[in-house]
Every structure is written in structure tokens, then in C-alpha cells.
XYZ file of C-alpha atoms in Angstrom:
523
model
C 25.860 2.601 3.856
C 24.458 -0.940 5.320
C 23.706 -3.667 3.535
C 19.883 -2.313 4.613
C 19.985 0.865 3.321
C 21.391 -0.605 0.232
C 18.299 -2.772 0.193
C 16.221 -0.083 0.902
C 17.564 2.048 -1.892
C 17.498 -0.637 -4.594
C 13.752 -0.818 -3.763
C 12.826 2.500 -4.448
C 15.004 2.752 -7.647
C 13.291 -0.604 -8.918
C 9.934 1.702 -9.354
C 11.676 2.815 -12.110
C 11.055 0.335 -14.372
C 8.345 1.736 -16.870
C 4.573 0.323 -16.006
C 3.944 1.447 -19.618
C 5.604 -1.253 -20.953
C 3.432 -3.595 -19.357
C 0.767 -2.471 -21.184
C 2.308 -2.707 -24.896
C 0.435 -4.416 -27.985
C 3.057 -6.747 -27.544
C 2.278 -10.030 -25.457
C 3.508 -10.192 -21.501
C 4.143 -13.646 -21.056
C 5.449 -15.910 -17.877
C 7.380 -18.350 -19.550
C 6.262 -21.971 -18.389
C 7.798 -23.815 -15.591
C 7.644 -27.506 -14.393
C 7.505 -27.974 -11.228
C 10.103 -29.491 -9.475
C 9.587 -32.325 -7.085
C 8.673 -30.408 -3.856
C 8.679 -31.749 -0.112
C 5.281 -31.540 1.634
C 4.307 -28.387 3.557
C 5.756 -29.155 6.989
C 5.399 -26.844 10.468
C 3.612 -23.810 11.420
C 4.917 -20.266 11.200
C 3.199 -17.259 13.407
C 3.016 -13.418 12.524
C 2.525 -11.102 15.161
C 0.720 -7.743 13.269
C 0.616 -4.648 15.053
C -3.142 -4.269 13.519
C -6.138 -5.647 14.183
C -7.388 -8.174 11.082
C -10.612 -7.221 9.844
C -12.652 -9.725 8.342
C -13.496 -7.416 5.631
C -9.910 -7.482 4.497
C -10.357 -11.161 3.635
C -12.399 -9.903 0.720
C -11.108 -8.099 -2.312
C -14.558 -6.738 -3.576
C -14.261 -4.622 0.134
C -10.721 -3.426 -0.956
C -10.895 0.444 -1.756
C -8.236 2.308 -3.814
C -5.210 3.244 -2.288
C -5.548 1.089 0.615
C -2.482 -1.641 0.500
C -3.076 -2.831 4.327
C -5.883 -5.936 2.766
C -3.396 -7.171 0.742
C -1.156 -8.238 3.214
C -4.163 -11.100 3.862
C -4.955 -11.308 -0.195
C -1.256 -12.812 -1.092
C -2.330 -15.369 1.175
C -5.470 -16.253 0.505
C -6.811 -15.012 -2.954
C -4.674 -14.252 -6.571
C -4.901 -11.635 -9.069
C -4.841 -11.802 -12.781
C -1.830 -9.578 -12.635
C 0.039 -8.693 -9.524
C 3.566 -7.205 -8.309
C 5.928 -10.434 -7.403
C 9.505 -10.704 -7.106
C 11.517 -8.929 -9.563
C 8.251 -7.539 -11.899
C 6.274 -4.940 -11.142
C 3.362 -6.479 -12.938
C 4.282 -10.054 -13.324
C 1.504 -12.412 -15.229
C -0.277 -14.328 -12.706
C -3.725 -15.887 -13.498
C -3.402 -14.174 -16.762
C -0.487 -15.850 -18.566
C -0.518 -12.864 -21.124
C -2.188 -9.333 -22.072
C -2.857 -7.217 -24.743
C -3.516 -3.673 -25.857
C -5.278 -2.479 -29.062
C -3.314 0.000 -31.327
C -5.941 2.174 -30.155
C -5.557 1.439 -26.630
C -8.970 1.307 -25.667
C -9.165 -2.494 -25.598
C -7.317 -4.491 -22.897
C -7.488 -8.662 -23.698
C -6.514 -11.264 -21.055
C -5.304 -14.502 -21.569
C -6.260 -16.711 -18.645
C -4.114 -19.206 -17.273
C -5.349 -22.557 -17.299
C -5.921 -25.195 -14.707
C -6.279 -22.900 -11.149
C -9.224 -24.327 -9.164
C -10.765 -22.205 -6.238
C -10.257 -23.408 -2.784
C -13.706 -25.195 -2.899
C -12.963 -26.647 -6.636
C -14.802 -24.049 -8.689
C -13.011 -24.004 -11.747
C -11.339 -20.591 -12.266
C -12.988 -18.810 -15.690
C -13.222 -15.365 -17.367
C -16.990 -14.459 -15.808
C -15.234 -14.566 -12.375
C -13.013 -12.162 -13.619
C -15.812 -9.917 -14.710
C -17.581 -10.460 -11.792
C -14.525 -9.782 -9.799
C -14.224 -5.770 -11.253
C -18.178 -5.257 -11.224
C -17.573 -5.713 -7.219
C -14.557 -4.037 -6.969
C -14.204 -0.316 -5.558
C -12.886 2.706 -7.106
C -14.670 5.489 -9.032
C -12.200 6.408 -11.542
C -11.887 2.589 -12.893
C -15.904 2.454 -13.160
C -15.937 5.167 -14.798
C -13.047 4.796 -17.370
C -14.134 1.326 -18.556
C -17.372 0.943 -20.625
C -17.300 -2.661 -20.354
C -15.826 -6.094 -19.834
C -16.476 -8.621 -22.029
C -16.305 -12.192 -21.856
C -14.857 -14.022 -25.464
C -14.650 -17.517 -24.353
C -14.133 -19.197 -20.894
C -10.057 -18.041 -20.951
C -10.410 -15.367 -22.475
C -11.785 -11.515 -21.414
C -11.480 -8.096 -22.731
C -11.760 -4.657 -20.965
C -13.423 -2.160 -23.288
C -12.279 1.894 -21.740
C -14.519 4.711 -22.749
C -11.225 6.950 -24.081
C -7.318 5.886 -23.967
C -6.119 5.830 -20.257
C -2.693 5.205 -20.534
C -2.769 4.165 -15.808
C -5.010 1.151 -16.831
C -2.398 -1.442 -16.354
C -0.936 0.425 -13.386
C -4.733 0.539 -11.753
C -5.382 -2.597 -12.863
C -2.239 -4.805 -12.756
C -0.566 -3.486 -9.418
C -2.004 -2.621 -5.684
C -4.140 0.809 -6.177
C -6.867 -1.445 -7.145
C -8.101 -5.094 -5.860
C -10.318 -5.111 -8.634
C -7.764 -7.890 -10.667
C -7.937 -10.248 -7.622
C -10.770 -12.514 -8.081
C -13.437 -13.924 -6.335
C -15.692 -16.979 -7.351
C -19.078 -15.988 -9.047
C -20.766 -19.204 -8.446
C -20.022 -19.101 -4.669
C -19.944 -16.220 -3.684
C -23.708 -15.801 -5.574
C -24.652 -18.244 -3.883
C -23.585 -18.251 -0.194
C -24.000 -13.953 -0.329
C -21.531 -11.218 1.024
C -21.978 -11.850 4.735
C -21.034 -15.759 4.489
C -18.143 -15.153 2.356
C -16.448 -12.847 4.586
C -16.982 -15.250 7.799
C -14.987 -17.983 5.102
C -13.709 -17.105 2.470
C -12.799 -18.820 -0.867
C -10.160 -17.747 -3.173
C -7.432 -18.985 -5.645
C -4.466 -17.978 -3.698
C -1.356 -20.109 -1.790
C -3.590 -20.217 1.145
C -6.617 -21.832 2.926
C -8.984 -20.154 5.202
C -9.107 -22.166 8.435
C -10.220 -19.610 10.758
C -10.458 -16.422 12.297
C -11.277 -14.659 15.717
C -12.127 -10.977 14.679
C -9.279 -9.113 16.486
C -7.737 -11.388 17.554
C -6.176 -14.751 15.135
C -6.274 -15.346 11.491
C -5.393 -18.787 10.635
C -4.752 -20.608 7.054
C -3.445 -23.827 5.707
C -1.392 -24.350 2.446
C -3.345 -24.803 -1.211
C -1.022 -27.819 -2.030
C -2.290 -27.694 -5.248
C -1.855 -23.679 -5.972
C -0.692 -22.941 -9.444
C 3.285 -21.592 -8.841
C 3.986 -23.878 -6.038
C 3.253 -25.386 -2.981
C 3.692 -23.471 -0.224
C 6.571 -24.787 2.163
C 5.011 -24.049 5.566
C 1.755 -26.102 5.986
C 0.048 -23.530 8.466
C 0.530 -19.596 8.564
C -0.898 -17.964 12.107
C -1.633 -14.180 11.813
C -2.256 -12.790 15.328
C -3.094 -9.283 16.272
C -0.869 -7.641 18.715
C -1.393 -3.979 18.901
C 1.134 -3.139 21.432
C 4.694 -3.465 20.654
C 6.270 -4.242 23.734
C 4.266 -7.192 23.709
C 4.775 -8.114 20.081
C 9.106 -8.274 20.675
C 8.067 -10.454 24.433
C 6.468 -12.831 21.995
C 9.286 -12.972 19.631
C 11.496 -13.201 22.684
C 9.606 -16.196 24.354
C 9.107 -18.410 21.096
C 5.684 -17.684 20.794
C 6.227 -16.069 17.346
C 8.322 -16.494 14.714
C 8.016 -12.937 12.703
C 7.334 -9.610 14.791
C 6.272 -7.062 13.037
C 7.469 -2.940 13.526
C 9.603 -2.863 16.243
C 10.397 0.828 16.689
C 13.283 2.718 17.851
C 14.939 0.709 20.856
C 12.779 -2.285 20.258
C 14.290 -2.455 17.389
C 17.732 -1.931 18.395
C 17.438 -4.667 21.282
C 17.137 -7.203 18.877
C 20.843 -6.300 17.519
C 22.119 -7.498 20.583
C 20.225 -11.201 20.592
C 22.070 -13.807 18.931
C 19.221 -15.681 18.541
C 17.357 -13.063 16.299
C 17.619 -11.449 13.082
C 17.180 -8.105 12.856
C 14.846 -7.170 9.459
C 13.999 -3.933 7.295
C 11.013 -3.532 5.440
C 8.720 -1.424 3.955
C 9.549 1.852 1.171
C 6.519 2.232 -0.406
C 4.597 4.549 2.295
C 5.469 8.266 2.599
C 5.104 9.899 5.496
C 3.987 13.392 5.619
C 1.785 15.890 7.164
C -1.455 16.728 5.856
C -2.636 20.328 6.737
C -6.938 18.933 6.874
C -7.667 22.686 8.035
C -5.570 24.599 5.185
C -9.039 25.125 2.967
C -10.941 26.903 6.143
C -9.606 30.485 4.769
C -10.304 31.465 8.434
C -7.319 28.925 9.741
C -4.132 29.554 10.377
C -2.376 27.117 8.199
C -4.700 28.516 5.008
C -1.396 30.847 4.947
C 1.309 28.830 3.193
C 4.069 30.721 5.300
C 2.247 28.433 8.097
C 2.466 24.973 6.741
C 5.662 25.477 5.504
C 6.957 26.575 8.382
C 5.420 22.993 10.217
C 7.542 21.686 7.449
C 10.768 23.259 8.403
C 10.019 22.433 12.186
C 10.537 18.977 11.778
C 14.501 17.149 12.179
C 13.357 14.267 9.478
C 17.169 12.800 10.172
C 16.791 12.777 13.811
C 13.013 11.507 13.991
C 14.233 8.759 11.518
C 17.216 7.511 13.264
C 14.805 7.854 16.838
C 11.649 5.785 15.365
C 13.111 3.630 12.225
C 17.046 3.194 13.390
C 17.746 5.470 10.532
C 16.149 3.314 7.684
C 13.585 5.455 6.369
C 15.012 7.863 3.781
C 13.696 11.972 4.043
C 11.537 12.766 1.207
C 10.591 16.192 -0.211
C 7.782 14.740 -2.315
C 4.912 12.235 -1.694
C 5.825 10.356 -4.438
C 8.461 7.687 -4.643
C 12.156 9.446 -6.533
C 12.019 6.391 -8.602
C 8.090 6.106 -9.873
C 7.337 6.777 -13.353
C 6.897 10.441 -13.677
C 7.739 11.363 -10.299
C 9.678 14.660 -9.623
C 13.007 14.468 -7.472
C 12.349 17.033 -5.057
C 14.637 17.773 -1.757
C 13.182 17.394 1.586
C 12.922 20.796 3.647
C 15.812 21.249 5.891
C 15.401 21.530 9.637
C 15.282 25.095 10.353
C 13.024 26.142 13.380
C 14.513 29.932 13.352
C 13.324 30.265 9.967
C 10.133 28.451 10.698
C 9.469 30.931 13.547
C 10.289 34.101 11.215
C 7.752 32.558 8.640
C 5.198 32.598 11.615
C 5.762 36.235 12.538
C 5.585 37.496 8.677
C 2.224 35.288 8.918
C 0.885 37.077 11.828
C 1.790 34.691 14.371
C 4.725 35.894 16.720
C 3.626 33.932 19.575
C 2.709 30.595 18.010
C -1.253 29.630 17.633
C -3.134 26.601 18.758
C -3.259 24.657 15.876
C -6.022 22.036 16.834
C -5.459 17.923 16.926
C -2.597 16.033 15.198
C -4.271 12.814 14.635
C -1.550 10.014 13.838
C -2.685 7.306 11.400
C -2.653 4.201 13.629
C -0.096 2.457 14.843
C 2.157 5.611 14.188
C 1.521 6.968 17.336
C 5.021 8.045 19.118
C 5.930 9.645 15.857
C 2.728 11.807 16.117
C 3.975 12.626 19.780
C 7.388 13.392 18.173
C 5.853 16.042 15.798
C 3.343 17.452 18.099
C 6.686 17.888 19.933
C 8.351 19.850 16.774
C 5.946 21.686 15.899
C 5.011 22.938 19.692
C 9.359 24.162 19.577
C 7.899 26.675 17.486
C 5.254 28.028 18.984
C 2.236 25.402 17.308
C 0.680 24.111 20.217
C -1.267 20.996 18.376
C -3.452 18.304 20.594
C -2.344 14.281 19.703
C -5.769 12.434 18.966
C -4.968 8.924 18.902
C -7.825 6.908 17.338
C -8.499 3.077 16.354
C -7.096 1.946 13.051
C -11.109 1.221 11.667
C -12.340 4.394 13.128
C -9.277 6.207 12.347
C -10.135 5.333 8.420
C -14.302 5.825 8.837
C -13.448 9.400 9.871
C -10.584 10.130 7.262
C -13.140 9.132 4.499
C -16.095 10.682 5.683
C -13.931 14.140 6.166
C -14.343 14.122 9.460
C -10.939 15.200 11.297
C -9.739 18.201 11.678
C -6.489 20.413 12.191
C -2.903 17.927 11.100
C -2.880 14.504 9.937
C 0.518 12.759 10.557
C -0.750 10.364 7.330
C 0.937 8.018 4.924
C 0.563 7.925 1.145
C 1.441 3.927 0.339
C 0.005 3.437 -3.564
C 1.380 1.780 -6.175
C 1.596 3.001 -9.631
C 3.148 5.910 -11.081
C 2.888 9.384 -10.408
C -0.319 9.987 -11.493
C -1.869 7.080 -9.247
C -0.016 7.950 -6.658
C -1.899 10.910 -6.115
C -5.530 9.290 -7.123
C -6.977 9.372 -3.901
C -5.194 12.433 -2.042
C -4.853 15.289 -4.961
C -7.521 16.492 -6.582
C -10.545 17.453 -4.852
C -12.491 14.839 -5.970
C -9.987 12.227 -4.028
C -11.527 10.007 -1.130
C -8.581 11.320 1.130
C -8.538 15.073 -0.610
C -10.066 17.874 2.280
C -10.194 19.986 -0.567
C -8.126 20.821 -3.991
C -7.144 23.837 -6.459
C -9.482 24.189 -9.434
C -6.269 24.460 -11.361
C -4.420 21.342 -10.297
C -8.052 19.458 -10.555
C -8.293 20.358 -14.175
C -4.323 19.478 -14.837
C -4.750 15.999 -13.314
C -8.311 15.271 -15.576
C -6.052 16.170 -18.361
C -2.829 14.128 -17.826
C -5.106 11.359 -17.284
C -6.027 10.677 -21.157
C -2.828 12.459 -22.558
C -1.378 9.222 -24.593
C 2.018 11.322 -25.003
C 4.675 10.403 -22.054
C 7.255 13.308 -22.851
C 3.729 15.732 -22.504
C 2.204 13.870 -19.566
C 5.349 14.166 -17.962
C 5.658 17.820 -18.050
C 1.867 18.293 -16.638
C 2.741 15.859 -13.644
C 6.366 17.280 -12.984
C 3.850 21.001 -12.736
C 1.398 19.282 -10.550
C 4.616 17.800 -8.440
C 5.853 21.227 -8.210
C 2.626 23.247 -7.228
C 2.192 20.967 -4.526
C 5.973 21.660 -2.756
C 5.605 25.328 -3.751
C 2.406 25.709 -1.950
C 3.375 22.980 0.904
C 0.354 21.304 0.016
C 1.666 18.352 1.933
C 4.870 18.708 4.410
C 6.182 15.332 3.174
C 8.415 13.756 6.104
C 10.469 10.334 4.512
C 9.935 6.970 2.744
C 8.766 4.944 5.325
C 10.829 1.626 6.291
C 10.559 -0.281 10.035
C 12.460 -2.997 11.975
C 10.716 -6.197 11.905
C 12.086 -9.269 14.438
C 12.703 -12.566 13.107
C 12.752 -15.940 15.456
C 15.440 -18.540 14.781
C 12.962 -21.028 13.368
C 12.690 -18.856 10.347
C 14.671 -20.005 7.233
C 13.096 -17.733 4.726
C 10.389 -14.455 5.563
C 10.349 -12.971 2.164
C 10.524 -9.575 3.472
C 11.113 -7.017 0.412
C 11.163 -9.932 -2.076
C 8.621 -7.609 -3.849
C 10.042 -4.781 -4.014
C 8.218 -2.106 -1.876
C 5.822 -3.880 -0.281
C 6.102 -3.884 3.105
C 5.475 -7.586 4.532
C 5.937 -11.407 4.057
C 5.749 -12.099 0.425
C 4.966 -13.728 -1.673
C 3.731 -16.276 0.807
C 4.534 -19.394 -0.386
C 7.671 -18.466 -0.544
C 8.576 -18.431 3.353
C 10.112 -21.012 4.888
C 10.806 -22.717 8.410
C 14.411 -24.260 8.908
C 13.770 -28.068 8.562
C 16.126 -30.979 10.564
């Protein structure tokens, strides 16, 4: 195994640690630090994406569950009460502590002290409040009756019932509704203004941005952890990624992000790069949009799981990822809190094509578009290619990343989605948005599995919640609900300049992070 791989693994099997405990009646405390002497923030450091920035990703209150792509701007520019950061899953952040009532319906925050806003605001407990009443996300709305505000430092959130995946809503990346946002400002200036700039409490300074095009930001010297090391961070979009590894190549970047197959390898062969693996927390599978049409083929189950057998998740890793992304036989991460180790299906097209002939289907069908979630577009083309070797003859629909998204909400594509699950949590967040039928992402759902999942949600027990997700876990495989592919990781390209990118220093997620934390190589 490479020292990658290794990497890789150790990320996945840090999801193990328990998010319960970070919501025990006992304190969780981030011991305080003095801070070292610290050199100025010196140089400028530039990130070519492979997405195009939108300025509503600049804004946590526009941040909707189960979409982790906004926080790769948020680390830089705003800061959450509690957040993922290295080596704790929930680590303290603005709150220095929490607490939950013995009977756990009341959540209190201890606020940290001192943090100003990027325009001076002083950070205080009605910006948290006003933070969640913006935030997105049914299911947190509706489990907490209200937050209250005790003194300037300190806040309480008041549930409705128990709900043992408050902390893991709250506390890691379902949700943006911990990261805050300044209540005087933004009140003041409106929705519209704030997006255009921006305030926040985070390492970073919004200098600014060309929609599609450049994101730039300048270091908070004065940001609560540390100062960040590199005094200006350069975010540019770059779609296409040929282009993205010329930039790397050329000097013109320092980081290049998802460089697949022979991109990828090509910088293994450079002396002057470094070759980089990220990523872990997205799962790649298919997602069968046309399975509740009972007149469509794949309502059959012999159908989708024989898609699911069509597909060589060994060789389409080692083609697209250089062999880092691991198969998976379940959507949710082996090591998250209640998940359910299940094996991925084996490559077998013979028995994928008998499954189609028991089904009715002999010759194959037309099964309709494959629509790739953006930029995963040669992998779509590698599946449409799988699943056409037996006898599904599918259509790839490439879309735009923002469309892409308007139309998967608003239940508007149809036939195969080559999609990727990427939430935090445990197992029971983990399928928030994509389970039961109620689920922004969900095409439809099983009575049955929607009453299950209600259930779980206020069972206080572990050792009984447990069994009804490992059911839920199971029902889904059995029924190839989902034809889950592997745990996503990529190549990334790093210039010489770089000292420090901070890739994987949380474990998970997938980019530069925390941000103050990277460095350029000084004289």
C-alpha cells in the first residue's frame, strides 16, 4: 500500500470517532494557547478550482444541507462556532465550550471572547442567533423550538424533543447554520450587498471577486488561532483540466486542483511538482432517478442491480483517480458512526446480462440520460460505456455545475445520475437529504424506510438506533436503491513554491485546510 492509500485509509477510519461524545453534559473545551511570535504574512499563493465560484457561496445563510462545495470559500473567509479542524471532528472554535442538559433538549454555548468581524463588529451571541434563523435546512427548523440569548457570550438552543444528530448537524458540515454572519451589517447593508462583499470572522479578507472567473482575499492578521502565513490567497476558476495542469506547469499557479487519470500521472514524472491525494468524504454512486416510474425499466430491482454489477469499480478507479479512491458497497463512509460495512458488487457483466433477461430485457433497453454531476464528466462517459456492454444504451447529459444543482433540486432529471453523496455526520445525516422521500435530493422513498428514519431520529438509545440504521443500510443494498461506486479521492498538483497546502489536514475534507495553515517556502 502507498504512503497515499495509507493516508487515505486513516481518513476514513478517523470518522470513527463517536460525534456523540461531542455532545456530552460534560464541557468540550480548547485548551488556551499563547500565541507565539509569528512572522508577517508574506507572498501570494493561487488555486486553480475546476468550478466556477459563485458569489452565493461567499455566504453561509445561502449554504443548503448537504452541500460541502461553499465551504471550501467559508474556511477562508467566515468561522463557525464549532467546526471539523485538524485532528477533531468537532473541534471548539468560536465557542470555547458546549453543553447538553440531562434531558438533552437544551444545547448552551460558551462564546469565545475577543473575535472581531472583518469590519470590527464585535462578535456576540445575537449573531449567532441570527446566524441559524438565516440558515437552510428543514429538519434543523423544525427540531429546535428556539434559541435563546443569556448574556452577550452566552446562547442556548432549546429542541422541541431529544435529537441525539444535533451536534453532528450543528457542529460539522451538513449544516452552515453554526458559521456566523454579522447581524448589525448584514441588517444593515441587506442580502444583495453582502454577497457582492462579504464580512465574516474567518482567517481571510474579502478583496474581490469576478463572478466566474477570480476570487481574491487577504489575511485577517488579527484572526483568533493565528495569523495566516500567506498574505494573499487567489482562487481562480478553471473548468477545464488540461488547462488547470498548463497553469501549474507554467508557474501561473501554485495548487491545481483534480487532475484525473494521466494528468495526474504526468505530474509523477516532474521533479519540480508534488504529486497530492485528497478528498474521502464523497461517495460515488449511481442514482436510478427513474426507479419510482413503475412503468420504467429500472423500477425492477433485477435492473439496477444489474447496472451495479456492470461496472469494473477497480479498473474505473485506477483509469480516473490512479487507483486512490477505495470501492464502496454503501453510501456511507465504513468508518461513520452507525454505518454498515457492506461489500461493493463485484464486476460481473454475464450475470448482469442474465439479471436483464429474467427482467424481461434480453436485448438491453434504452435507459434514457446519465447525467454526471459536474466536473465528473469522463467518468459518466466511462459508465455510459459499462452499462451500454450490457445491453443499457443510456444518453451522457453533461450540464453546468449551477444548473446541474437547480434541476437536481427541483426533480427535474431523469433516467441515471452518476451523483456523489459528500455529508458529514453519521449515518443518519448522511442520508438526510437523499433517503427518505422527504429529502431535497430523494426522487422518491419507501413508506417503510420513511417511517424507520423519523424514528431513529429521536431514539436516545445508540445500541437501538443502531440496529434501525444498520436495517435502513441494508434495505437500501438489498433493493439497490443506490449502485454505490467508491469513496471518492483525486490527484491534485502542487507548484514548488508551496511549503505547506494542508490537503487532508482535516480529515475528509477534500481541499486546502484549514487556511491559515498553508504556507509558501520563504528565502
Amino acid at each position: 500500500m502507498s504512503i497515499w492509500q495509507k493516508r487515505a485509509s486513516a481518513a476514513i477510519l478517523c470518522l470513527a470517532l463517536s460525534v456523540a461524545g461531542a455532545a456530552s453534559a460534560a464541557a468540550q473545551t480548547e485548551p488556551a494557547q499563547a500565541k507565539p511570535a509569528q512572522a508577517k504574512p508574506e507572498g501570494e499563493m493561487r488555486f486553480a478550482l475546476y468550478v466556477t465560484i459563485l458569489p452565493a457561496w461567499l455566504d453561509p445563510g445561502e449554504t443548503g444541507p448537504g452541500n460541502l462545495t461553499p465551504f471550501w470559500m467559508l474556511y477562508a473567509l467566515h468561522d463557525a462556532l464549532v467546526k471539523p479542524m485538524p485532528g477533531n471532528r468537532m473541534a471548539p472554535s468560536l465557542a470555547e465550550s458546549w453543553t447538553e442538559s440531562p434531558d438533552k433538549r437544551v444545547y448552551e454555548f460558551k462564546l469565545r471572547k475577543g473575535p472581531k468581524f472583518h469590519n470590527g463588529d464585535p462578535f456576540t451571541a445575537d449573531d449567532v442567533k441570527f446566524s441559524f434563523e438565516r440558515a437552510k435546512g428543514a429538519q434543523l427548523k423544525q427540531k429546535v423550538k428556539e434559541v435563546v440569548v443569556i448574556d452577550p457570550h452566552t446562547v442556548q438552543f432549546v429542541l422541541n424533543e431529544p435529537w441525539p444528530d444535533f451536534m453532528p448537524v450543528y457542529g460539522t458540515l451538513w449544516s452552515a447554520a453554526g458559521w456566523i454572519t454579522p447581524k448589525n451589517h448584514f441588517e444593515k447593508i441587506g442580502a444583495d450587498a453582502f454577497r457582492k462583499h462579504p464580512i465574516g470572522l474567518g482567517p481571510y479578507k474579502f478583496v474581490s471577486m469576478r463572478p466566474g472567473i477570480e476570487l481574491i482575499m487577504e489575511a485577517n492578521e488579527d484572526y483568533w488561532r493565528k495569523a495566516p502565513s500567506v498574505k494573499r490567497l487567489v482562487f481562480q476558476s478553471v473548468p477545464d483540466s488540461t488547462t488547470r495542469l498548463a497553469m501549474l506547469k507554467r508557474g501561473e499557479v501554485d495548487v491545481a486542483y483534480l487532475l484525473e487519470g494521466q494528468l495526474g500521472q504526468s505530474i509523477k514524472n516532474d521533479p519540480e511538482l508534488k504529486l497530492a491525494f485528497s478528498g474521502g468524504i464523497g461517495t460515488h454512486h449511481l442514482d436510478f432517478f427513474d426507479m419510482w416510474d413503475p412503468k420504467s425499466p429500472w423500477a425492477d430491482p433485477r435492473v439496477r442491480k444489474a447496472a451495479s454489477l456492470a461496472i469494473d469499480r477497480k479498473a474505473l478507479s485506477e483509469a480516473e483517480t490512479l487507483g486512490a479512491s477505495t470501492p464502496n458497497g454503501n453510501i456511507i463512509l465504513k468508518g461513520m458512526e452507525y454505518g454498515l460495512p457492506i461489500e461493493p458488487d463485484p464486476y460481473d457483466p454475464a450475470q448482469a446480462k442474465k439479471l436483464l433477461a429474467e427482467a424481461g430485457y434480453p436485448n438491453g433497453f434504452d435507459g434514457g440520460d446519465l447525467t454526471p454531476i459536474p466536473p465528473y464528466f469522463s467518468v459518466g462517459e466511462a459508465a455510459v460505456n459499462y452499462l451500454g456492454g450490457i445491453g443499457i444504451r443510456m444518453k451522457l447529459r453533461t450540464m453546468e455545475r449551477a444548473a446541474f444543482f437547480s434541476a437536481f433540486q427541483g426533480k427535474k432529471l431523469k433516467g441515471v445520475c452518476f451523483c456523489t453523496i459528500a455529508i458529514f455526520g453519521n449515518a443518519s445525516t448522511r442520508m438526510a437529504e437523499n433517503v427518505p422521500s422527504s429529502g431535497s435530493y430523494a426522487y422518491g422513498g419507501w413508506p417503510e424506510i420513511d417511517e424507520l428514519y423519523q424514528k431513529q431520529l429521536i431514539e436516545i438509545d445508540p445500541a437501538k438506533r443502531e440496529v434501525m440504521l444498520h436495517q435502513i443500510q441494508k434495505t437500501l443494498h438489498e433493493r439497490t436503491r443506490f449502485a454505490p461506486i467508491y469513496d471518492y479521492f483525486w490527484a491534485t498538483g502542487v507548484g514548488p513554491r508551496v511549503e505547506e497546502v494542508s490537503l487532508m489536514k482535516i480529515d475528509a475534507f477534500p481541499w486546502a485546510a484549514p487556511l491559515e495553515d498553508v504556507r509558501l517556502k520563504r528565502p
